[in-house]
Amino acid sequence: MGKIKTAGKGGEKYIPFSDRTGCLSEVYFTSDLSADGLRRIFAKVNNTLNGKVAVKIHTGEQHGPNIIPSEWVKELMTNDITNGALIETNTYYEGDRYETDQHRETLKVNGWTFCPVDIIDEDGTCMLPIKDGKWFTEMSVGKNLVNYDSFLALTHFKGHTMGGFGGSNKNIGIGCADGRIGKGMIHTYEGSDNLWSINKEELMERICESTKSVADFFKGHIVYINVLRNMSVSCDCEGLSAAPVVTPNIGIVASTDLLAVDQASVDLVYALKPEDKHDLVERMETRHGHRQLSYMKELGMGNDKYRLLDIDHNDKEISTAEAVKDVVPFKA
C-alpha cells in the first residue's frame, strides 16, 4: 500500500519579509508600463538566454481586456528575441482555445500575428521528469517544448479563480502542461466528473511540481518577468467575463529567480493601501494561494527574500512601499 499523500497547510497566510529566512536574490523593478519598460527590464536578465527562445505568454481568450498588450511584445520580439517564438498550449476547458484551430483563430483576433506562435501540444505530448515531487514523478507537457534552448516566462500577474494569483509559477505550471493530460493531472482527481476537483494547497503544490519539470529542463537558461498591470481577481482565461479591475497598476518585475519574482509581485500588492489591495489580497488568501510560494521554497525553486532594484533610478535598492508610493487609482 502506497504512502498516503497530504498537502501542506497555511496557504491562506501571508508571510511578511521580516519572518522569512535564507539568501537574497535580485529582483529588478520598473514603474514604466510600456514597451520600452519591458525591453529595458528584459535587458537586465537576458544574459543566460541563448539559442532558440521559448516565450511563454498568456495570449488570452478572444478580446480579453487585460492581457499584456501585443504591441509591447511585438517590440520585444522584433528587437530583442529574434530567434524565438511565443508558446502556448490548448486549454483544459472548452472555449476559444480548446482545439488548435480555434486557438489559431483566437491568436489572430487578439493580435498575436507578428511572430511565430507555437502551440506546443499541437503535435502531441512528452513527459518531463520531476525531482523530489510529492504528487508526481513526471509531467505531461506539449511535445514541442523540448525543441527550445532557453525560456522566458513573460507573465501578466493578476488574480486567479483557483490559484489565488497567477504569476510566473502558474504561467509555466499550467501553461506548459498539455491541454488534455498534463492539465488533467494538475486539476482533476482520477475518476472525478468535476474537472476542478483539486483545490487549495494541493492544487498549489501540483502547479509548483509541474513548473519544476520545466524549470529543471531549462536550468541556467530560464528567466522570469511579471507585468503588474490590469490586475483583475480573474485569470485571463475568463476573457470578457473577468471581474472588473480595481487594483492600481504597479509596474514590471524581473528576475532569474522564480520564487523571488512571484514573491516580490505578491509583496508589491500587499504594500498597497488597504482599499487598493483588498480584493486581490482576499482572492489570494481565500484560495490559499500563498502555498505556491511556500512550496516552491520547500522544493528549492528559489528564494523568498530579495533585493528590489529600481532600474528607473540606476538600480537603486528600494522597498516595496517605495515602489508603490506613487500609484494612482485604476482607470479602465
CSV table of C-alpha atoms in Angstrom, one decimal:
chain,number,residue,atom,x,y,z
A,1,MET,CA,0.0,0.0,0.0
A,2,GLY,CA,1.4,3.3,-1.0
A,3,LYS,CA,2.2,6.1,1.4
A,4,ILE,CA,-0.8,8.5,1.9
A,5,LYS,CA,-0.1,11.9,0.5
A,6,THR,CA,-1.2,15.0,2.2
A,7,ALA,CA,-1.0,18.6,1.2
A,8,GLY,CA,0.8,21.2,3.3
A,9,LYS,CA,-1.1,23.9,5.2
A,10,GLY,CA,-1.0,27.7,5.7
A,11,GLY,CA,-1.8,28.8,2.1
A,12,GLU,CA,-4.2,31.4,3.4
A,13,LYS,CA,-1.4,33.2,5.4
A,14,TYR,CA,0.9,35.9,4.1
A,15,ILE,CA,4.4,35.7,5.5
A,16,PRO,CA,6.0,39.1,6.0
A,17,PHE,CA,9.5,39.7,4.7
A,18,SER,CA,10.9,40.0,8.2
A,19,ASP,CA,9.7,36.5,9.0
A,20,ARG,CA,11.5,34.8,6.0
A,21,THR,CA,14.8,33.1,6.1
A,22,GLY,CA,17.5,32.3,3.6
A,23,CYS,CA,19.6,34.0,0.9
A,24,LEU,CA,18.7,37.1,-1.0
A,25,SER,CA,18.1,37.1,-4.8
A,26,GLU,CA,17.9,40.1,-7.1
A,27,VAL,CA,14.6,41.3,-8.5
A,28,TYR,CA,14.5,44.3,-10.9
A,29,PHE,CA,11.6,46.8,-10.9
A,30,THR,CA,10.3,49.5,-13.2
A,31,SER,CA,7.2,51.6,-12.9
A,32,ASP,CA,7.4,52.1,-16.7
A,33,LEU,CA,4.5,50.2,-18.1
A,34,SER,CA,5.3,50.4,-21.7
A,35,ALA,CA,7.1,48.5,-24.5
A,36,ASP,CA,10.3,50.5,-23.6
A,37,GLY,CA,9.9,49.5,-19.9
A,38,LEU,CA,9.5,45.9,-20.9
A,39,ARG,CA,12.6,45.9,-23.1
A,40,ARG,CA,14.7,47.7,-20.5
A,41,ILE,CA,13.9,45.2,-17.8
A,42,PHE,CA,14.4,42.3,-20.1
A,43,ALA,CA,17.9,43.6,-20.7
A,44,LYS,CA,18.7,43.1,-17.0
A,45,VAL,CA,18.0,39.4,-17.0
A,46,ASN,CA,18.6,38.1,-20.6
A,47,ASN,CA,22.3,37.2,-20.3
A,48,THR,CA,21.7,33.4,-19.9
A,49,LEU,CA,19.2,33.1,-22.8
A,50,ASN,CA,20.8,31.6,-25.9
A,51,GLY,CA,19.8,29.6,-29.0
A,52,LYS,CA,16.1,29.3,-29.7
A,53,VAL,CA,14.0,31.0,-27.0
A,54,ALA,CA,10.5,29.9,-25.9
A,55,VAL,CA,8.5,32.9,-24.7
A,56,LYS,CA,5.6,31.6,-22.6
A,57,ILE,CA,2.8,34.2,-22.5
A,58,HIS,CA,-0.9,34.1,-21.8
A,59,THR,CA,-2.4,35.1,-25.2
A,60,GLY,CA,-6.0,35.3,-23.7
A,61,GLU,CA,-9.5,34.5,-24.8
A,62,GLN,CA,-10.9,36.5,-27.7
A,63,HIS,CA,-10.9,40.2,-27.0
A,64,GLY,CA,-9.6,39.7,-23.4
A,65,PRO,CA,-9.2,43.2,-22.0
A,66,ASN,CA,-6.4,42.6,-19.5
A,67,ILE,CA,-3.6,40.7,-21.4
A,68,ILE,CA,-0.2,42.1,-21.9
A,69,PRO,CA,-0.5,44.5,-24.9
A,70,SER,CA,0.6,42.7,-28.1
A,71,GLU,CA,2.3,45.9,-29.2
A,72,TRP,CA,4.7,45.7,-26.3
A,73,VAL,CA,5.5,42.1,-27.0
A,74,LYS,CA,6.0,42.8,-30.7
A,75,GLU,CA,8.7,45.4,-29.8
A,76,LEU,CA,10.4,42.8,-27.6
A,77,MET,CA,10.3,40.0,-30.1
A,78,THR,CA,11.3,42.2,-33.1
A,79,ASN,CA,14.3,43.9,-31.4
A,80,ASP,CA,15.5,41.6,-28.6
A,81,ILE,CA,14.4,38.0,-29.2
A,82,THR,CA,14.8,37.5,-32.9
A,83,ASN,CA,15.4,33.7,-32.6
A,84,GLY,CA,12.3,32.8,-30.6
A,85,ALA,CA,8.6,32.1,-30.6
A,86,LEU,CA,5.7,32.7,-28.4
A,87,ILE,CA,4.5,29.4,-27.0
A,88,GLU,CA,1.1,28.3,-25.7
A,89,THR,CA,-0.9,25.1,-25.1
A,90,ASN,CA,-4.6,24.3,-25.7
A,91,THR,CA,-6.9,24.7,-22.8
A,92,TYR,CA,-8.4,22.1,-20.5
A,93,TYR,CA,-11.9,23.7,-20.6
A,94,GLU,CA,-13.9,24.2,-23.7
A,95,GLY,CA,-13.6,27.7,-25.0
A,96,ASP,CA,-11.8,29.8,-27.6
A,97,ARG,CA,-8.5,27.9,-27.3
A,98,TYR,CA,-9.7,24.3,-26.7
A,99,GLU,CA,-8.8,22.9,-30.1
A,100,THR,CA,-5.8,24.0,-32.1
A,101,ASP,CA,-7.9,25.5,-35.0
A,102,GLN,CA,-10.0,27.6,-32.5
A,103,HIS,CA,-6.8,28.6,-30.8
A,104,ARG,CA,-5.2,29.8,-34.0
A,105,GLU,CA,-8.2,32.0,-34.8
A,106,THR,CA,-8.1,33.5,-31.3
A,107,LEU,CA,-4.5,34.3,-31.7
A,108,LYS,CA,-5.4,36.3,-34.8
A,109,VAL,CA,-8.3,38.1,-33.1
A,110,ASN,CA,-6.0,39.2,-30.2
A,111,GLY,CA,-3.2,40.4,-32.5
A,112,TRP,CA,-0.6,37.7,-32.0
A,113,THR,CA,0.4,37.7,-35.7
A,114,PHE,CA,3.8,39.4,-35.7
A,115,CYS,CA,6.0,36.4,-34.9
A,116,PRO,CA,5.8,32.6,-34.7
A,117,VAL,CA,3.3,31.2,-32.2
A,118,ASP,CA,4.0,27.6,-31.3
A,119,ILE,CA,1.0,25.7,-29.8
A,120,ILE,CA,3.4,23.2,-28.2
A,121,ASP,CA,0.9,20.4,-27.7
A,122,GLU,CA,-0.4,20.7,-31.3
A,123,ASP,CA,1.7,17.7,-32.3
A,124,GLY,CA,1.4,15.7,-29.1
A,125,THR,CA,3.0,15.5,-25.7
A,126,CYS,CA,6.1,14.3,-23.9
A,127,MET,CA,7.0,13.7,-20.2
A,128,LEU,CA,9.5,15.8,-18.3
A,129,PRO,CA,10.9,14.3,-15.0
A,130,ILE,CA,10.2,16.0,-11.6
A,131,LYS,CA,12.8,15.5,-9.0
A,132,ASP,CA,11.6,15.3,-5.3
A,133,GLY,CA,8.0,15.7,-6.2
A,134,LYS,CA,5.2,14.7,-3.7
A,135,TRP,CA,2.4,14.3,-6.3
A,136,PHE,CA,4.3,13.5,-9.5
A,137,THR,CA,7.5,11.9,-10.8
A,138,GLU,CA,6.9,13.4,-14.2
A,139,MET,CA,4.6,15.9,-16.0
A,140,SER,CA,3.0,15.8,-19.4
A,141,VAL,CA,3.9,18.9,-21.4
A,142,GLY,CA,3.5,20.0,-25.0
A,143,LYS,CA,5.9,18.0,-27.2
A,144,ASN,CA,7.4,20.9,-28.9
A,145,LEU,CA,8.7,22.5,-25.7
A,146,VAL,CA,11.9,20.4,-25.9
A,147,ASN,CA,12.7,22.0,-29.2
A,148,TYR,CA,13.9,25.2,-27.4
A,149,ASP,CA,17.2,26.0,-25.8
A,150,SER,CA,16.1,28.8,-23.5
A,151,PHE,CA,12.9,30.0,-21.8
A,152,LEU,CA,11.3,33.4,-20.9
A,153,ALA,CA,8.2,33.4,-18.7
A,154,LEU,CA,6.5,36.6,-19.8
A,155,THR,CA,3.6,36.8,-17.3
A,156,HIS,CA,0.6,39.0,-16.7
A,157,PHE,CA,0.4,39.0,-12.9
A,158,LYS,CA,-3.2,39.0,-11.7
A,159,GLY,CA,-5.6,37.1,-9.5
A,160,HIS,CA,-6.9,33.6,-10.3
A,161,THR,CA,-10.2,31.9,-9.6
A,162,MET,CA,-8.5,28.8,-8.2
A,163,GLY,CA,-4.8,29.7,-7.7
A,164,GLY,CA,-5.5,32.9,-5.8
A,165,PHE,CA,-2.9,34.6,-8.0
A,166,GLY,CA,-1.3,33.9,-11.4
A,167,GLY,CA,2.4,34.7,-11.6
A,168,SER,CA,5.3,33.0,-13.4
A,169,ASN,CA,4.7,29.8,-11.5
A,170,LYS,CA,1.1,29.5,-12.8
A,171,ASN,CA,2.0,30.6,-16.3
A,172,ILE,CA,4.6,27.8,-16.6
A,173,GLY,CA,3.0,25.1,-14.5
A,174,ILE,CA,-0.5,25.3,-16.1
A,175,GLY,CA,0.6,26.9,-19.3
A,176,CYS,CA,3.2,24.3,-20.4
A,177,ALA,CA,1.2,21.3,-19.3
A,178,ASP,CA,-0.7,20.0,-22.3
A,179,GLY,CA,-4.4,20.6,-22.7
A,180,ARG,CA,-5.7,17.1,-22.1
A,181,ILE,CA,-3.2,15.0,-20.0
A,182,GLY,CA,-1.0,17.4,-18.1
A,183,LYS,CA,-3.7,19.9,-17.1
A,184,GLY,CA,-5.8,17.0,-16.0
A,185,MET,CA,-3.0,15.7,-13.8
A,186,ILE,CA,-3.0,19.0,-12.0
A,187,HIS,CA,-6.7,19.8,-11.8
A,188,THR,CA,-8.7,16.6,-11.6
A,189,TYR,CA,-8.8,13.6,-9.3
A,190,GLU,CA,-8.7,10.4,-11.3
A,191,GLY,CA,-12.3,9.3,-12.0
A,192,SER,CA,-13.9,12.6,-10.9
A,193,ASP,CA,-16.6,14.1,-13.1
A,194,ASN,CA,-15.6,17.6,-11.7
A,195,LEU,CA,-12.7,19.0,-13.9
A,196,TRP,CA,-11.7,21.3,-11.0
A,197,SER,CA,-11.9,18.8,-8.1
A,198,ILE,CA,-8.4,19.6,-6.8
A,199,ASN,CA,-8.1,23.0,-5.0
A,200,LYS,CA,-6.4,25.0,-2.3
A,201,GLU,CA,-3.0,23.7,-1.0
A,202,GLU,CA,-2.9,20.5,-3.1
A,203,LEU,CA,-3.6,22.4,-6.3
A,204,MET,CA,-0.8,24.9,-5.5
A,205,GLU,CA,1.6,22.1,-4.9
A,206,ARG,CA,0.7,20.3,-8.1
A,207,ILE,CA,1.2,23.5,-10.1
A,208,CYS,CA,4.6,24.0,-8.5
A,209,GLU,CA,5.7,20.5,-9.3
A,210,SER,CA,4.6,20.9,-12.9
A,211,THR,CA,6.6,24.2,-13.1
A,212,LYS,CA,9.6,22.4,-11.6
A,213,SER,CA,9.7,20.0,-14.5
A,214,VAL,CA,10.1,22.9,-16.9
A,215,ALA,CA,12.4,25.0,-14.8
A,216,ASP,CA,14.8,22.0,-14.3
A,217,PHE,CA,14.7,21.2,-18.1
A,218,PHE,CA,15.9,24.8,-18.9
A,219,LYS,CA,18.1,25.2,-15.8
A,220,GLY,CA,20.5,28.0,-16.2
A,221,HIS,CA,18.7,29.3,-19.3
A,222,ILE,CA,15.3,30.5,-17.9
A,223,VAL,CA,14.2,33.9,-16.7
A,224,TYR,CA,11.0,35.5,-15.4
A,225,ILE,CA,9.1,38.7,-16.0
A,226,ASN,CA,5.8,39.7,-14.3
A,227,VAL,CA,3.8,42.6,-15.6
A,228,LEU,CA,1.6,44.1,-12.8
A,229,ARG,CA,-1.0,45.8,-14.9
A,230,ASN,CA,-4.8,45.4,-15.2
A,231,MET,CA,-4.8,43.1,-12.3
A,232,SER,CA,-8.3,41.7,-12.1
A,233,VAL,CA,-9.0,39.0,-9.5
A,234,SER,CA,-9.9,36.8,-12.5
A,235,CYS,CA,-7.5,35.0,-14.8
A,236,ASP,CA,-7.1,36.0,-18.5
A,237,CYS,CA,-8.8,32.6,-19.2
A,238,GLU,CA,-12.1,34.4,-18.3
A,239,GLY,CA,-11.8,36.9,-21.1
A,240,LEU,CA,-14.6,39.4,-21.3
A,241,SER,CA,-16.2,37.8,-18.2
A,242,ALA,CA,-13.3,38.7,-16.0
A,243,ALA,CA,-14.2,40.7,-12.8
A,244,PRO,CA,-13.6,44.5,-13.3
A,245,VAL,CA,-10.1,45.7,-12.3
A,246,VAL,CA,-9.9,47.7,-9.1
A,247,THR,CA,-6.3,47.3,-8.1
A,248,PRO,CA,-3.9,50.0,-9.2
A,249,ASN,CA,-1.3,49.3,-11.9
A,250,ILE,CA,2.2,48.9,-10.3
A,251,GLY,CA,5.0,48.1,-12.8
A,252,ILE,CA,7.1,45.3,-14.1
A,253,VAL,CA,9.4,43.0,-12.1
A,254,ALA,CA,12.1,40.6,-13.5
A,255,SER,CA,14.5,38.0,-12.1
A,256,THR,CA,16.4,34.9,-12.8
A,257,ASP,CA,14.8,33.5,-9.6
A,258,LEU,CA,11.3,32.2,-10.0
A,259,LEU,CA,10.2,32.3,-6.4
A,260,ALA,CA,11.7,35.7,-5.9
A,261,VAL,CA,9.8,37.3,-8.8
A,262,ASP,CA,6.4,35.9,-7.7
A,263,GLN,CA,7.1,36.7,-4.1
A,264,ALA,CA,8.0,40.3,-5.0
A,265,SER,CA,4.9,40.6,-7.1
A,266,VAL,CA,2.7,39.5,-4.1
A,267,ASP,CA,4.7,41.8,-1.8
A,268,LEU,CA,4.1,44.8,-4.0
A,269,VAL,CA,0.3,44.1,-3.9
A,270,TYR,CA,0.4,43.8,-0.1
A,271,ALA,CA,2.3,47.1,0.0
A,272,LEU,CA,-0.7,49.0,-1.5
A,273,LYS,CA,-3.2,50.9,0.6
A,274,PRO,CA,-5.9,48.7,2.3
A,275,GLU,CA,-8.6,50.0,0.0
A,276,ASP,CA,-6.5,49.3,-3.1
A,277,LYS,CA,-5.3,45.8,-2.3
A,278,HIS,CA,-8.4,44.4,-0.6
A,279,ASP,CA,-10.0,42.5,-3.5
A,280,LEU,CA,-6.8,40.9,-4.8
A,281,VAL,CA,-5.5,40.0,-1.3
A,282,GLU,CA,-8.8,38.5,-0.5
A,283,ARG,CA,-8.6,36.4,-3.6
A,284,MET,CA,-5.1,35.2,-2.8
A,285,GLU,CA,-6.0,34.3,0.8
A,286,THR,CA,-9.4,32.6,0.3
A,287,ARG,CA,-7.9,30.3,-2.4
A,288,HIS,CA,-4.9,29.6,-0.2
A,289,GLY,CA,-2.6,30.9,-2.9
A,290,HIS,CA,0.4,31.6,-0.7
A,291,ARG,CA,1.1,27.8,-0.7
A,292,GLN,CA,2.5,28.4,-4.2
A,293,LEU,CA,5.3,30.4,-2.6
A,294,SER,CA,6.0,28.3,0.5
A,295,TYR,CA,6.0,25.0,-1.6
A,296,MET,CA,8.4,26.5,-4.1
A,297,LYS,CA,10.7,27.3,-1.3
A,298,GLU,CA,10.4,23.7,0.1
A,299,LEU,CA,11.2,22.4,-3.4
A,300,GLY,CA,14.3,24.6,-3.7
A,301,MET,CA,12.9,26.6,-6.6
A,302,GLY,CA,14.3,29.9,-5.4
A,303,ASN,CA,14.5,32.4,-2.6
A,304,ASP,CA,11.6,34.4,-1.0
A,305,LYS,CA,14.0,37.1,0.2
A,306,TYR,CA,15.4,39.5,-2.4
A,307,ARG,CA,16.8,43.0,-3.1
A,308,LEU,CA,14.4,45.1,-5.1
A,309,LEU,CA,16.4,47.1,-7.6
A,310,ASP,CA,14.8,50.1,-9.4
A,311,ILE,CA,16.1,50.3,-12.9
A,312,ASP,CA,14.4,53.7,-13.4
A,313,HIS,CA,17.0,55.1,-10.8
A,314,ASN,CA,20.3,53.3,-11.7
A,315,ASP,CA,19.4,50.1,-9.9
A,316,LYS,CA,18.9,51.7,-6.6
A,317,GLU,CA,17.6,49.3,-3.9
A,318,ILE,CA,14.1,50.2,-2.8
A,319,SER,CA,11.4,48.8,-0.6
A,320,THR,CA,8.1,47.6,-1.9
A,321,ALA,CA,6.4,50.6,-0.1
A,322,GLU,CA,8.7,53.0,-2.0
A,323,ALA,CA,7.9,51.1,-5.3
A,324,VAL,CA,4.1,51.7,-4.9
A,325,LYS,CA,4.1,55.1,-3.3
A,326,ASP,CA,3.1,56.9,-6.5
A,327,VAL,CA,0.5,54.5,-7.8
A,328,VAL,CA,-2.9,56.0,-8.8
A,329,PRO,CA,-6.4,54.5,-8.8
A,330,PHE,CA,-7.1,52.2,-11.7
A,331,LYS,CA,-8.9,53.7,-14.7
A,332,ALA,CA,-10.1,51.4,-17.4
